[in-house]
PDB file of C-alpha atoms in Angstrom:
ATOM      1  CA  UNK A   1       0.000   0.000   0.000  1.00 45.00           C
ATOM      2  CA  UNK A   2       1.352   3.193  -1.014  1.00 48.00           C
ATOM      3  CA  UNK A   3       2.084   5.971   1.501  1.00 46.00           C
ATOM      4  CA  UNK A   4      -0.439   8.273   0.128  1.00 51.00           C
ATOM      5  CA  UNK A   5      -3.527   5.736   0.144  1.00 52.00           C
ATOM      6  CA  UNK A   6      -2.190   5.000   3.767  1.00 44.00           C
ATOM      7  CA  UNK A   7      -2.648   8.273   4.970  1.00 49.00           C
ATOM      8  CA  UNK A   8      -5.853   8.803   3.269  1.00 50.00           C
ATOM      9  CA  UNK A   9      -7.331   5.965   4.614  1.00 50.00           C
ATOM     10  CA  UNK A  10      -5.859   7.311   8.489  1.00 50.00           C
ATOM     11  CA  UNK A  11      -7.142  10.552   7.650  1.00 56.00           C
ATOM     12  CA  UNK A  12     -10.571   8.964   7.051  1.00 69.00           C
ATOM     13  CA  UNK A  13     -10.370   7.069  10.128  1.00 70.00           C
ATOM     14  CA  UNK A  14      -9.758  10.472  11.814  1.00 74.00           C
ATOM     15  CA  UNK A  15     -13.073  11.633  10.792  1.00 79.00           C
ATOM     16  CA  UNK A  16     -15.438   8.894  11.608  1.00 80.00           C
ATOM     17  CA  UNK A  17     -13.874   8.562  14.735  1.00 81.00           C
ATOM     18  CA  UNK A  18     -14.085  12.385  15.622  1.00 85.00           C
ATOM     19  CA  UNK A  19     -17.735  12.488  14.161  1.00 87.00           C
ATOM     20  CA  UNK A  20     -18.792   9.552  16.295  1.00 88.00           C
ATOM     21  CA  UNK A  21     -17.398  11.291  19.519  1.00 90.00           C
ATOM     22  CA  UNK A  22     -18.742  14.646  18.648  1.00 91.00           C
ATOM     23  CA  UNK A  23     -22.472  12.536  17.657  1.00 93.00           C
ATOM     24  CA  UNK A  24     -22.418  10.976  21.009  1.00 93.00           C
ATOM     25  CA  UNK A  25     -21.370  13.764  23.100  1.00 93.00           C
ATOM     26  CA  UNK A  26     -23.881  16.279  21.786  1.00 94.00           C
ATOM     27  CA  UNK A  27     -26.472  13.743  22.489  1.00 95.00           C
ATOM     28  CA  UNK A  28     -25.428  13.351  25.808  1.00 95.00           C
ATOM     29  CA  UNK A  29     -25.279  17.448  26.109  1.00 95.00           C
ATOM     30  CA  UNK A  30     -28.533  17.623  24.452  1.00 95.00           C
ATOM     31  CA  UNK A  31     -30.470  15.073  26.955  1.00 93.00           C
ATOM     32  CA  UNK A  32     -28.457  16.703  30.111  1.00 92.00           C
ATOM     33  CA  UNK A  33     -29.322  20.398  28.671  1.00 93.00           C
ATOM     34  CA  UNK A  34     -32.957  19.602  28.357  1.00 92.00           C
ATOM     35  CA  UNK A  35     -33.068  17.764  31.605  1.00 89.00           C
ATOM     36  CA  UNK A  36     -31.834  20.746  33.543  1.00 85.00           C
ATOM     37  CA  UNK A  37     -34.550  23.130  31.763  1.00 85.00           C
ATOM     38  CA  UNK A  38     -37.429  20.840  32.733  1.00 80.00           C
ATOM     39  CA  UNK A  39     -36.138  20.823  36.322  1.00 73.00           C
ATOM     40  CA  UNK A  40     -35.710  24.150  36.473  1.00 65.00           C
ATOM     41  CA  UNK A  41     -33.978  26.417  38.808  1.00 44.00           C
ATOM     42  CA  UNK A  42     -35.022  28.083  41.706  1.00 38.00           C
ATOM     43  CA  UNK A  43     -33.506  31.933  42.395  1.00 38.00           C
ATOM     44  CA  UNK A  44     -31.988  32.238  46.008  1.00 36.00           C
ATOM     45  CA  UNK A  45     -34.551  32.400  48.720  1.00 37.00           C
ATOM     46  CA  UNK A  46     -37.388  31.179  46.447  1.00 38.00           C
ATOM     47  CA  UNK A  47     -39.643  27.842  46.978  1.00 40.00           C
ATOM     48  CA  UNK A  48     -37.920  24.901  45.446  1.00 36.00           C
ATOM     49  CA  UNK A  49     -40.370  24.500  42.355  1.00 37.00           C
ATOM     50  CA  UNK A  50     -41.888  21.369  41.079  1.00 40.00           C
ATOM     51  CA  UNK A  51     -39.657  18.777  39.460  1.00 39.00           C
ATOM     52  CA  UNK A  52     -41.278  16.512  37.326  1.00 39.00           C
ATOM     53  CA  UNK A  53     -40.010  14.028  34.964  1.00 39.00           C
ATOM     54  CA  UNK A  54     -41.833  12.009  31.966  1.00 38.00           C
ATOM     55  CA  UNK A  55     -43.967   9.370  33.994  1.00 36.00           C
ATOM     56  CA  UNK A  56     -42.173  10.074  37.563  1.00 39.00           C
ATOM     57  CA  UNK A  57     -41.249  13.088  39.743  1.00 45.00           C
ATOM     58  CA  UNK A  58     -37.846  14.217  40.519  1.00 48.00           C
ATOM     59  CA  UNK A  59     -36.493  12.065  43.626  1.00 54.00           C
ATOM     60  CA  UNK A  60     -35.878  13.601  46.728  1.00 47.00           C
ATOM     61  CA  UNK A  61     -37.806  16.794  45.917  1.00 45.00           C
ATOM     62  CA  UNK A  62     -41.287  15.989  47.946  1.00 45.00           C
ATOM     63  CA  UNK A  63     -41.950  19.731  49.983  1.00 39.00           C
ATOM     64  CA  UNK A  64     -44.353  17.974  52.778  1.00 39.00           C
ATOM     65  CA  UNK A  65     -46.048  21.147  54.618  1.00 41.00           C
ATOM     66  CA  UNK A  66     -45.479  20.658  58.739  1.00 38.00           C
ATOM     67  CA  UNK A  67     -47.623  22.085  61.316  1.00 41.00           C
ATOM     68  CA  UNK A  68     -46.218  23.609  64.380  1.00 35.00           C
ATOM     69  CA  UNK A  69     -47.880  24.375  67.880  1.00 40.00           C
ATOM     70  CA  UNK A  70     -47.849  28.037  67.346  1.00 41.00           C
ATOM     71  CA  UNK A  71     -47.891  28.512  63.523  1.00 37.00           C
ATOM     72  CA  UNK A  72     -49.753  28.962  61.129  1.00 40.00           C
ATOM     73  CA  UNK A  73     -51.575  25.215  59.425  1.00 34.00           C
ATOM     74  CA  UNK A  74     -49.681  24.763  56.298  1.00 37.00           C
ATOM     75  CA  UNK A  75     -46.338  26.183  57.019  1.00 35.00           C
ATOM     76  CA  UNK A  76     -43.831  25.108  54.676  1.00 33.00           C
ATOM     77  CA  UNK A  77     -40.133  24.757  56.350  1.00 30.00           C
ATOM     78  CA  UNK A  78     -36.911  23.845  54.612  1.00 33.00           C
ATOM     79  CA  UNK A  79     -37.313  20.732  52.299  1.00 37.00           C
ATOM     80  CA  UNK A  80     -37.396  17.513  53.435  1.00 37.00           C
ATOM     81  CA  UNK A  81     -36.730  15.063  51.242  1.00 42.00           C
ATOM     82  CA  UNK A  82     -38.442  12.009  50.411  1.00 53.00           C
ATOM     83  CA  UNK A  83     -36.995   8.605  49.533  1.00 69.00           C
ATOM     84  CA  UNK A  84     -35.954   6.676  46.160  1.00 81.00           C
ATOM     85  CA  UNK A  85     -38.050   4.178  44.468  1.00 86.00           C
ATOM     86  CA  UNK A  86     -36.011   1.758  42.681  1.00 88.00           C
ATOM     87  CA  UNK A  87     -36.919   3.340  39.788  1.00 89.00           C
ATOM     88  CA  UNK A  88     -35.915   6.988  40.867  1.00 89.00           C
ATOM     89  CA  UNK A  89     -32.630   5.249  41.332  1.00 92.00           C
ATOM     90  CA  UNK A  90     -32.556   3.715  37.878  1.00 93.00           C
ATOM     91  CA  UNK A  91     -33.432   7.149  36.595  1.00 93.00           C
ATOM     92  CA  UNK A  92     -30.437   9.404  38.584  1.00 93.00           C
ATOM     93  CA  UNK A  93     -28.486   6.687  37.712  1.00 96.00           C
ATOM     94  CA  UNK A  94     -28.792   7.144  34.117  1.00 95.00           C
ATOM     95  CA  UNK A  95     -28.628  11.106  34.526  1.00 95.00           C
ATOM     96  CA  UNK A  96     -25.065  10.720  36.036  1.00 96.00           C
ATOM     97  CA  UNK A  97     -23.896   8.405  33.077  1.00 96.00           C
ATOM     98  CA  UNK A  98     -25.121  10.198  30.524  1.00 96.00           C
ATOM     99  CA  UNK A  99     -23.613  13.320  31.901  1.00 96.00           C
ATOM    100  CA  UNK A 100     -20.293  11.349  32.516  1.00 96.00           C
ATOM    101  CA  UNK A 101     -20.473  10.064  28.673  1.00 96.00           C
ATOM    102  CA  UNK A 102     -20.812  14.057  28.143  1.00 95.00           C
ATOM    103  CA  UNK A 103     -18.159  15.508  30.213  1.00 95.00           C
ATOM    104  CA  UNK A 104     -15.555  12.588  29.366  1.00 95.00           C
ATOM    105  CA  UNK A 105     -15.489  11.253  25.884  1.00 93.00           C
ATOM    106  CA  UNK A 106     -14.339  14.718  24.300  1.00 92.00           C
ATOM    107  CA  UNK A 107     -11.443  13.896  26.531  1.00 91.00           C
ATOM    108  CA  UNK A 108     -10.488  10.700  25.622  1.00 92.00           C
ATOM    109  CA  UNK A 109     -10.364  11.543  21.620  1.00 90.00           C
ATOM    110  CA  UNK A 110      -6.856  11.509  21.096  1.00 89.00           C
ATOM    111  CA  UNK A 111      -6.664   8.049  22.260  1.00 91.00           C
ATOM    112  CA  UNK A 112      -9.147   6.994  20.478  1.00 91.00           C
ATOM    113  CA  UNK A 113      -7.439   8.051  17.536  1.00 88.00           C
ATOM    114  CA  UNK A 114      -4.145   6.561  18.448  1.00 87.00           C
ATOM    115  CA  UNK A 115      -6.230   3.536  18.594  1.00 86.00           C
ATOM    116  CA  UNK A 116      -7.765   4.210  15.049  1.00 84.00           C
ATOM    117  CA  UNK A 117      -4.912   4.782  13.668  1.00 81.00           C
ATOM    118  CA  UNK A 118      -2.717   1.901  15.097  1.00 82.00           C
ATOM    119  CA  UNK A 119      -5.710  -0.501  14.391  1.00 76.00           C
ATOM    120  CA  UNK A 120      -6.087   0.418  10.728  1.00 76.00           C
ATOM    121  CA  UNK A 121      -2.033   0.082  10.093  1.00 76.00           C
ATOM    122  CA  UNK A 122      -1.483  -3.272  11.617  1.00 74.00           C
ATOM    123  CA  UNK A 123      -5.106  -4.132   9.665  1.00 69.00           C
ATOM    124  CA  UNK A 124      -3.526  -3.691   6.585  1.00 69.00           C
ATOM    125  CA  UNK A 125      -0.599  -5.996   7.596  1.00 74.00           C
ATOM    126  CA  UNK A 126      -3.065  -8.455   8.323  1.00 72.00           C
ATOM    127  CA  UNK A 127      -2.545  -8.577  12.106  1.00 74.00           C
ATOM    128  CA  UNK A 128      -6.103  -6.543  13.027  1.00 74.00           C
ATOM    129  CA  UNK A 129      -6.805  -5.424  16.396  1.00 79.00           C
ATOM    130  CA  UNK A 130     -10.154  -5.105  17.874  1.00 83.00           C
ATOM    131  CA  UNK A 131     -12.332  -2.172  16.833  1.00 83.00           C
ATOM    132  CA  UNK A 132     -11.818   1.408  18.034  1.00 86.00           C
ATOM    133  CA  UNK A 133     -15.103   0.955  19.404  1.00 89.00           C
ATOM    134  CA  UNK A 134     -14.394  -2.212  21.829  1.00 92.00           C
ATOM    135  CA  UNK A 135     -11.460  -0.004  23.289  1.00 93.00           C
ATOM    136  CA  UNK A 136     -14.422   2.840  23.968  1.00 93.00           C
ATOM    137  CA  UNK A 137     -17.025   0.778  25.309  1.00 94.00           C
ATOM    138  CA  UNK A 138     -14.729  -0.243  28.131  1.00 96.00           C
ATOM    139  CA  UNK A 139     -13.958   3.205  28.915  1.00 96.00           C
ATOM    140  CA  UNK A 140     -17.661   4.157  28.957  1.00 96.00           C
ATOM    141  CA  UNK A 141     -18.141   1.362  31.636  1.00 97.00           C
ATOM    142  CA  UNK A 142     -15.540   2.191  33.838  1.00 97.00           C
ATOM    143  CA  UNK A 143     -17.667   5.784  33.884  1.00 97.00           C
ATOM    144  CA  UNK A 144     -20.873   3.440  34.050  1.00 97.00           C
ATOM    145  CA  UNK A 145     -19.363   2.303  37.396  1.00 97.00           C
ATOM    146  CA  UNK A 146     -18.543   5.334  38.665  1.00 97.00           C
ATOM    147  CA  UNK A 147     -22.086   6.764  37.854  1.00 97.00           C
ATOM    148  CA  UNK A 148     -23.327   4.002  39.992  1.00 97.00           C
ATOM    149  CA  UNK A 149     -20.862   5.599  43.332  1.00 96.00           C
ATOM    150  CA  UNK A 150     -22.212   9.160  42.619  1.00 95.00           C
ATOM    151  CA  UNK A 151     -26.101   8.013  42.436  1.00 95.00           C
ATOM    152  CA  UNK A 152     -25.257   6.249  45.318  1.00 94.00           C
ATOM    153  CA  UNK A 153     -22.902   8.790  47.268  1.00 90.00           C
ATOM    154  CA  UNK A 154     -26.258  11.251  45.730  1.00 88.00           C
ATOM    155  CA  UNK A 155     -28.838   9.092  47.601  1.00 88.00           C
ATOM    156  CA  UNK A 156     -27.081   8.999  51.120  1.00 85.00           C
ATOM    157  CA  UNK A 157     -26.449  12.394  51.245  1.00 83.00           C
ATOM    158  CA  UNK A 158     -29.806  13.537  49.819  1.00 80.00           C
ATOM    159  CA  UNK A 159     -31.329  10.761  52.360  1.00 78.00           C
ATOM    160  CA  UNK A 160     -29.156  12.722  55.219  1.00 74.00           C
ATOM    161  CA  UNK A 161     -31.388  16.353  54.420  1.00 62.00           C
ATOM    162  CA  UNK A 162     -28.077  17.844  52.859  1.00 57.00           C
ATOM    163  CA  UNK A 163     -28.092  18.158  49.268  1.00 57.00           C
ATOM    164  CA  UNK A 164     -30.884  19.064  46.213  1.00 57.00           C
ATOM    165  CA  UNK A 165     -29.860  18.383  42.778  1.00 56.00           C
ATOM    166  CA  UNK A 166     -29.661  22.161  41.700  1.00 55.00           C
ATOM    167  CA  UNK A 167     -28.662  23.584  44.498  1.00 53.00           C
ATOM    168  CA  UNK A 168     -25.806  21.331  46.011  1.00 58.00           C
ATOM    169  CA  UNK A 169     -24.964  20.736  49.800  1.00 65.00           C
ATOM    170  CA  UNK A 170     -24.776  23.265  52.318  1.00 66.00           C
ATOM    171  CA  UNK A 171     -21.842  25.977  52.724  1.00 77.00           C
ATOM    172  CA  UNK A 172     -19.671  24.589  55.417  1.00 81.00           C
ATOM    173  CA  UNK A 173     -19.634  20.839  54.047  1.00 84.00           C
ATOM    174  CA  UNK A 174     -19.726  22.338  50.311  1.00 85.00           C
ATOM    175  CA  UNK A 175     -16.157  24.241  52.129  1.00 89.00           C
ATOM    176  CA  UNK A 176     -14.951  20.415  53.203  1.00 91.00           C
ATOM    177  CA  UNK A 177     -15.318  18.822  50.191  1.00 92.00           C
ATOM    178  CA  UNK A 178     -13.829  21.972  47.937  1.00 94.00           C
ATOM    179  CA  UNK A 179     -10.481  21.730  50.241  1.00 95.00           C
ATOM    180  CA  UNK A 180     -10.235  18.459  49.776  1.00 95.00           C
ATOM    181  CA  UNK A 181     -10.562  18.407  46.382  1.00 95.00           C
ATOM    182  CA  UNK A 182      -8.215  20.791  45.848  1.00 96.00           C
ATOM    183  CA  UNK A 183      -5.647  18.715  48.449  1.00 96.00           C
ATOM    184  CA  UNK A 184      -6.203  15.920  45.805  1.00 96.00           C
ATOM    185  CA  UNK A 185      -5.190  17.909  43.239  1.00 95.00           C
ATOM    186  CA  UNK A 186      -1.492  18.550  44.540  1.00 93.00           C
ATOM    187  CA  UNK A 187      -0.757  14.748  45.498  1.00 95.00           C
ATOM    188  CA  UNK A 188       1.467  12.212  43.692  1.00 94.00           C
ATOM    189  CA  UNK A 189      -1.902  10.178  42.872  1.00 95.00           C
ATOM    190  CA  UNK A 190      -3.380  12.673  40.736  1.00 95.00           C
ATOM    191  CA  UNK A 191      -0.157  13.456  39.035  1.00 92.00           C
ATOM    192  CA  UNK A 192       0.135   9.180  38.289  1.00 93.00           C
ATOM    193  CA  UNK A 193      -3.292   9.153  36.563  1.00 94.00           C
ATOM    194  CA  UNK A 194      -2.952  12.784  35.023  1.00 93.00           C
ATOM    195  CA  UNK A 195       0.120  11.077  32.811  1.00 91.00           C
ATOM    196  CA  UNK A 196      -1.663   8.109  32.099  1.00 90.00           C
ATOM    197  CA  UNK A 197      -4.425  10.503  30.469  1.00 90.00           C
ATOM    198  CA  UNK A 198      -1.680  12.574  28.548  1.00 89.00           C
ATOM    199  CA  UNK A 199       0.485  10.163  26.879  1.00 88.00           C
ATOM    200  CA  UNK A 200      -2.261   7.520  25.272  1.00 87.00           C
ATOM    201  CA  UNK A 201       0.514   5.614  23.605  1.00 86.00           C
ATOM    202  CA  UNK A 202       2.909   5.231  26.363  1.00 89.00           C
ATOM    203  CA  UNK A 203      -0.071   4.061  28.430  1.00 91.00           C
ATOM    204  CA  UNK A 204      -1.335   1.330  26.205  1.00 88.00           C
ATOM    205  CA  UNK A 205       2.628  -0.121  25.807  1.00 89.00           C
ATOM    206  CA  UNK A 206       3.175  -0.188  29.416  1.00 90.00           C
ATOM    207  CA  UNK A 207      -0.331  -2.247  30.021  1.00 88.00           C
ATOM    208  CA  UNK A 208       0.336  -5.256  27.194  1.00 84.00           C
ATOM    209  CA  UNK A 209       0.093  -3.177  24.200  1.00 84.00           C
ATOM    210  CA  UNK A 210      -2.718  -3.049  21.915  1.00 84.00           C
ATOM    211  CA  UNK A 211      -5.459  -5.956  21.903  1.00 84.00           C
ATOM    212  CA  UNK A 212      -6.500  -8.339  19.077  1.00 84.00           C
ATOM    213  CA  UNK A 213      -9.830  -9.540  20.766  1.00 88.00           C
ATOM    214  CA  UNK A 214     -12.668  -7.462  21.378  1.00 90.00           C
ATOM    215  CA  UNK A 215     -12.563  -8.208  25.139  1.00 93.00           C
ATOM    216  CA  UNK A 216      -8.662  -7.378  25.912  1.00 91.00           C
ATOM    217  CA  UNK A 217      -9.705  -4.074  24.116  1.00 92.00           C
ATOM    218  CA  UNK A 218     -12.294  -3.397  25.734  1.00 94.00           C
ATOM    219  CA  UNK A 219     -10.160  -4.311  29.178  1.00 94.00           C
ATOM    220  CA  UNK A 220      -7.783  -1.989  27.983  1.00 94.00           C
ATOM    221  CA  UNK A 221     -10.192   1.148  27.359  1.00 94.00           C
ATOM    222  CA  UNK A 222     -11.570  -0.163  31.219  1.00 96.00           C
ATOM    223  CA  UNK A 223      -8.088   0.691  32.693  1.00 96.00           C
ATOM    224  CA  UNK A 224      -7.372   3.733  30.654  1.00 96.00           C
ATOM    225  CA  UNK A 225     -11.104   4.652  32.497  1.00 96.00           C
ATOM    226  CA  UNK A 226     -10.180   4.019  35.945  1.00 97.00           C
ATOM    227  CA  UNK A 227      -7.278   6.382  35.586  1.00 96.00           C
ATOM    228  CA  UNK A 228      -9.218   8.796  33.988  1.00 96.00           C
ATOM    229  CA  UNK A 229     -11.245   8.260  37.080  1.00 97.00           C
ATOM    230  CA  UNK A 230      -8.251   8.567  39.048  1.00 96.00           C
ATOM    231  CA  UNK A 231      -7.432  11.907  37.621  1.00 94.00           C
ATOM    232  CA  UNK A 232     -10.929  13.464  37.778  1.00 95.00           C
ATOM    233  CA  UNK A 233     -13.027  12.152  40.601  1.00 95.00           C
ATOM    234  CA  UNK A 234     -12.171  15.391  42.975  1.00 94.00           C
ATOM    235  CA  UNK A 235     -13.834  17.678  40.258  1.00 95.00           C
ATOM    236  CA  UNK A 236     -16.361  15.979  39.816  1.00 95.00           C
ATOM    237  CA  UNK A 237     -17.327  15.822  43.522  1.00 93.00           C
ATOM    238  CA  UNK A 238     -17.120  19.781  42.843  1.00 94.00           C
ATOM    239  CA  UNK A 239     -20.744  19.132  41.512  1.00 93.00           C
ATOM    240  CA  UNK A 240     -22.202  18.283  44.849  1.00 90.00           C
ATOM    241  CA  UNK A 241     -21.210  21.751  45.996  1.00 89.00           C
ATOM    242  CA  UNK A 242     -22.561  23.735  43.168  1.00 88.00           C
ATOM    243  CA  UNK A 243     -25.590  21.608  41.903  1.00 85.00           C
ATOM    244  CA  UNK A 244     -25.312  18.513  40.059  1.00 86.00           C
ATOM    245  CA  UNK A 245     -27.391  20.259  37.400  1.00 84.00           C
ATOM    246  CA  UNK A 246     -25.704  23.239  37.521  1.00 89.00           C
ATOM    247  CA  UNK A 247     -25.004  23.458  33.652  1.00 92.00           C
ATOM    248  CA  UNK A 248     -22.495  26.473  33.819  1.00 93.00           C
ATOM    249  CA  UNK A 249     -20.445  24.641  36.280  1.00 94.00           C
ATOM    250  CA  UNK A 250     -20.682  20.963  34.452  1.00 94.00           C
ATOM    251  CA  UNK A 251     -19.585  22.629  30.874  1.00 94.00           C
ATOM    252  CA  UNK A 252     -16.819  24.229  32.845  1.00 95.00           C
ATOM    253  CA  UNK A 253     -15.546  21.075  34.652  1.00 96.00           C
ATOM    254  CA  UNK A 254     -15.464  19.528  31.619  1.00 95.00           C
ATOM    255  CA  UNK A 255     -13.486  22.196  29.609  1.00 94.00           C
ATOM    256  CA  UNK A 256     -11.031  22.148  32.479  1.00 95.00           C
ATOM    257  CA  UNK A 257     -10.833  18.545  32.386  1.00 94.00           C
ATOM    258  CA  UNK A 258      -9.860  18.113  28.385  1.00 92.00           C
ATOM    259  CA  UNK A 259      -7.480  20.930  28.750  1.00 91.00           C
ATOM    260  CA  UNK A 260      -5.469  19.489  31.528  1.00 91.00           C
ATOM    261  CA  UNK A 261      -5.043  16.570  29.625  1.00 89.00           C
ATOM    262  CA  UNK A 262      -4.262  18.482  26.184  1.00 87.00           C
ATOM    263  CA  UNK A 263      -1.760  20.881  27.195  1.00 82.00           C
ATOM    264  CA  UNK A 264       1.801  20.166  27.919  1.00 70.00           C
ATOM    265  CA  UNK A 265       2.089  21.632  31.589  1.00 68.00           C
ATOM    266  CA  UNK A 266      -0.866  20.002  32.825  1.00 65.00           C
ATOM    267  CA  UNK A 267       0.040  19.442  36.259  1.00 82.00           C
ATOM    268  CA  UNK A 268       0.731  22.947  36.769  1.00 87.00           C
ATOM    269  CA  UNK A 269      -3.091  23.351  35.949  1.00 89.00           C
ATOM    270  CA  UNK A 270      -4.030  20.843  38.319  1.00 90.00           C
ATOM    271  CA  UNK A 271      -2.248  22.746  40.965  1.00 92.00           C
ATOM    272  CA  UNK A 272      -3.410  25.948  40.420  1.00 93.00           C
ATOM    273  CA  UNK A 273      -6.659  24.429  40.252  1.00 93.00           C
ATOM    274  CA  UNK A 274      -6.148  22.890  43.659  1.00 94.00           C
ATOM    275  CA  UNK A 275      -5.020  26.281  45.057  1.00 95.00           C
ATOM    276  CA  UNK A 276      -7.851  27.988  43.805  1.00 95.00           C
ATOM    277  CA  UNK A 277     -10.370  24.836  45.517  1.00 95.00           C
ATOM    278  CA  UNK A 278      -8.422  25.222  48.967  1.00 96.00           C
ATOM    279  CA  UNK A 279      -8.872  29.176  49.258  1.00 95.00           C
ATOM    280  CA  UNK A 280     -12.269  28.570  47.942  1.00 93.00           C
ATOM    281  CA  UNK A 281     -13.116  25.993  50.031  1.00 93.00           C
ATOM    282  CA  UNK A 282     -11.677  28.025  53.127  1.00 93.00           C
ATOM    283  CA  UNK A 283     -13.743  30.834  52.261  1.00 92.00           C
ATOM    284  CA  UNK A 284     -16.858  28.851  52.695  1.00 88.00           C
ATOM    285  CA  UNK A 285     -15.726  27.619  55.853  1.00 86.00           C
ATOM    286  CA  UNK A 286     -14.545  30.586  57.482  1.00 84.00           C
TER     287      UNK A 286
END
C-alpha cells in the first residue's frame, strides 16, 4: 500500500472517529441540557419549584407542609426530602452516566485516535486489532461504574437532608469537600493518573500493548477509564457543591478537564486548580 492511500485511509479514520465522539457527546449534552430546563432552577430564597419528569417526579424533591404548635396550618419549612423508588434510582443513575459520557469522551479523543490509527495500520498488515469501538465501550463502563458511586454517594447524602440536585450541599460541608478536592489535586496520585491521560501511547505499551480480541480491548479502554477516574473524581465531587445540574459549572468542569489533559504543563493546571479549591473551600468555611 502506497504511503499516500495509507494516509488517506488514516485521515478517514480520523473523521469517523471524531464524528462519532462529537455525535455521542452532543447527544449526551442535548439530553443533560434539556433535563436541567425541565427541572428548572429556583432563584436564592425562592420555593424549590416542582420537578417533574416524563412518567415520575424528581427524587428527593417531595416539599411535605409541617404544622407547628404556634404557627400557622400549612407552614412550609426547609425541604425535606423524600426517599428513592427503585426506579428513581434507575433514573439518577442514568442522569449521572449520561452526563459522565458528556463531560468525558471529548477527553479521551486523542486516544481513540491513536487507537484508530494503530488498528487500521497493523489491519492492513493483516494482524487486526479489535475495533476502536471495543477499546471505547470499556472506557464508557468504567464511567458506568462510577455513575453508579455518585447516584449512590447522591442518595445517602440527599437521604441525610443535605443536598438538592440544583442547588448542592450546604456551605460549610460544600467548604470540606472543595479543600479536599483541591488537596487531591497537589498529590502524587493525581499526578500518576494525570500522565496516564496525557500520553495515550505510552499508556497502552506499558499495560500489554494493543489488543487483538474485542474483550482485551475493551479491558484496555476499562483501565485507561479508571485512571481517567483517578485523575478526575475530585472535580467531579465539585458538583455536589454547586448543583449537580448546575449546567455552567458541568460545561466548565469539563473544559477544564480536556485541557489538563491536552496541554503540555498540565500538572501545573491541576495545581493551580487545587489552590484555587483550597482558598475557595476556606472561604466557605470561614
Amino acid at each position: 500500500m502506497s504511503t499516500s492511500r495509507l494516509e488517506l485511509i488514516l485521515r478517514r479514520d480520523r473523521a469517523v472517529v471524531l464524528g462519532a465522539i462529537f455525535a455521542v457527546a452532543a447527544l449526551a449534552w442535548a439530553y443533560v441540557i434539556w433535563l436541567a430546563a425541565d427541572m428548572g432552577a429556583a432563584p436564592a430564597g425562592a420555593d424549590m419549584p416542582e420537578m417533574t419528569m416524563p412518567g415520575m417526579d424528581m427524587p428527593g424533591m417531595e416539599m411535605p407542609k409541617t404544622d407547628m404548635p404556634g404557627m400557622d396550618m400549612g407552614t412550609t419549612f426547609a425541604p425535606a426530602l423524600s426517599g428513592w423508588s427503585v426506579g428513581d434510582f434507575a433514573f439518577m443513575f442514568a442522569m449521572w452516566t449520561i452526563m459522565m459520557v458528556g463531560m468525558m469522551l471529548p477527553s479521551v479523543a486523542p486516544m481513540l485516535l491513536i487507537y484508530a490509527g494503530v488498528a487500521r495500520q497493523a489491519g492492513s498488515r493483516g494482524k487486526p486489532f479489535a475495533a476502536t469501538a471495543w477499546f471505547a465501550s470499556g472506557y464508557l463502563l468504567a464511567w458506568t461504574a462510577f455513575s453508579m458511586l455518585a447516584t449512590a454517594a447522591q442518595w445517602a447524602i440527599e437521604r441525610s437532608l443535605l443536598l438538592t440536585p440544583m442547588t448542592g450541599i450546604g456551605t460549610r460541608l460544600g467548604g470540606i469537600v472543595l479543600i479536599a478536592a483541591g488537596i487531591y489535586q497537589c498529590t502524587p496520585l493525581k499526578d500518576v493518573c494525570l500522565s496516564a491521560c496525557q500520553s495515550p501511547l505510552q499508556f497502552i505499551m506499558r499495560h500489554g500493548g494493543f489488543r487483538p480480541n474485542p474483550l482485551g480491548a475493551m479491558n484496555l479502554g476499562a483501565e485507561h477509564g479508571i485512571y481517567c477516574i483517578g485523575c478526575c473524581w475530585a472535580l467531579m465531587a465539585i458538583l455536589f457543591v454547586v448543583g449537580i445540574m448546575n449546567l455552567l459549572w458541568v460545561a466548565a468542569i469539563a473544559a477544564f478537564i480536556l485541557l489538563e489533559k491536552l496541554v503540555a504543563p498540565g500538572r501545573l493546571l491541576s495545581r493551580a486548580a487545587g489552590a484555587v479549591l483550597i482558598v475557595a473551600g476556606a472561604w466557605m468555611l470561614f
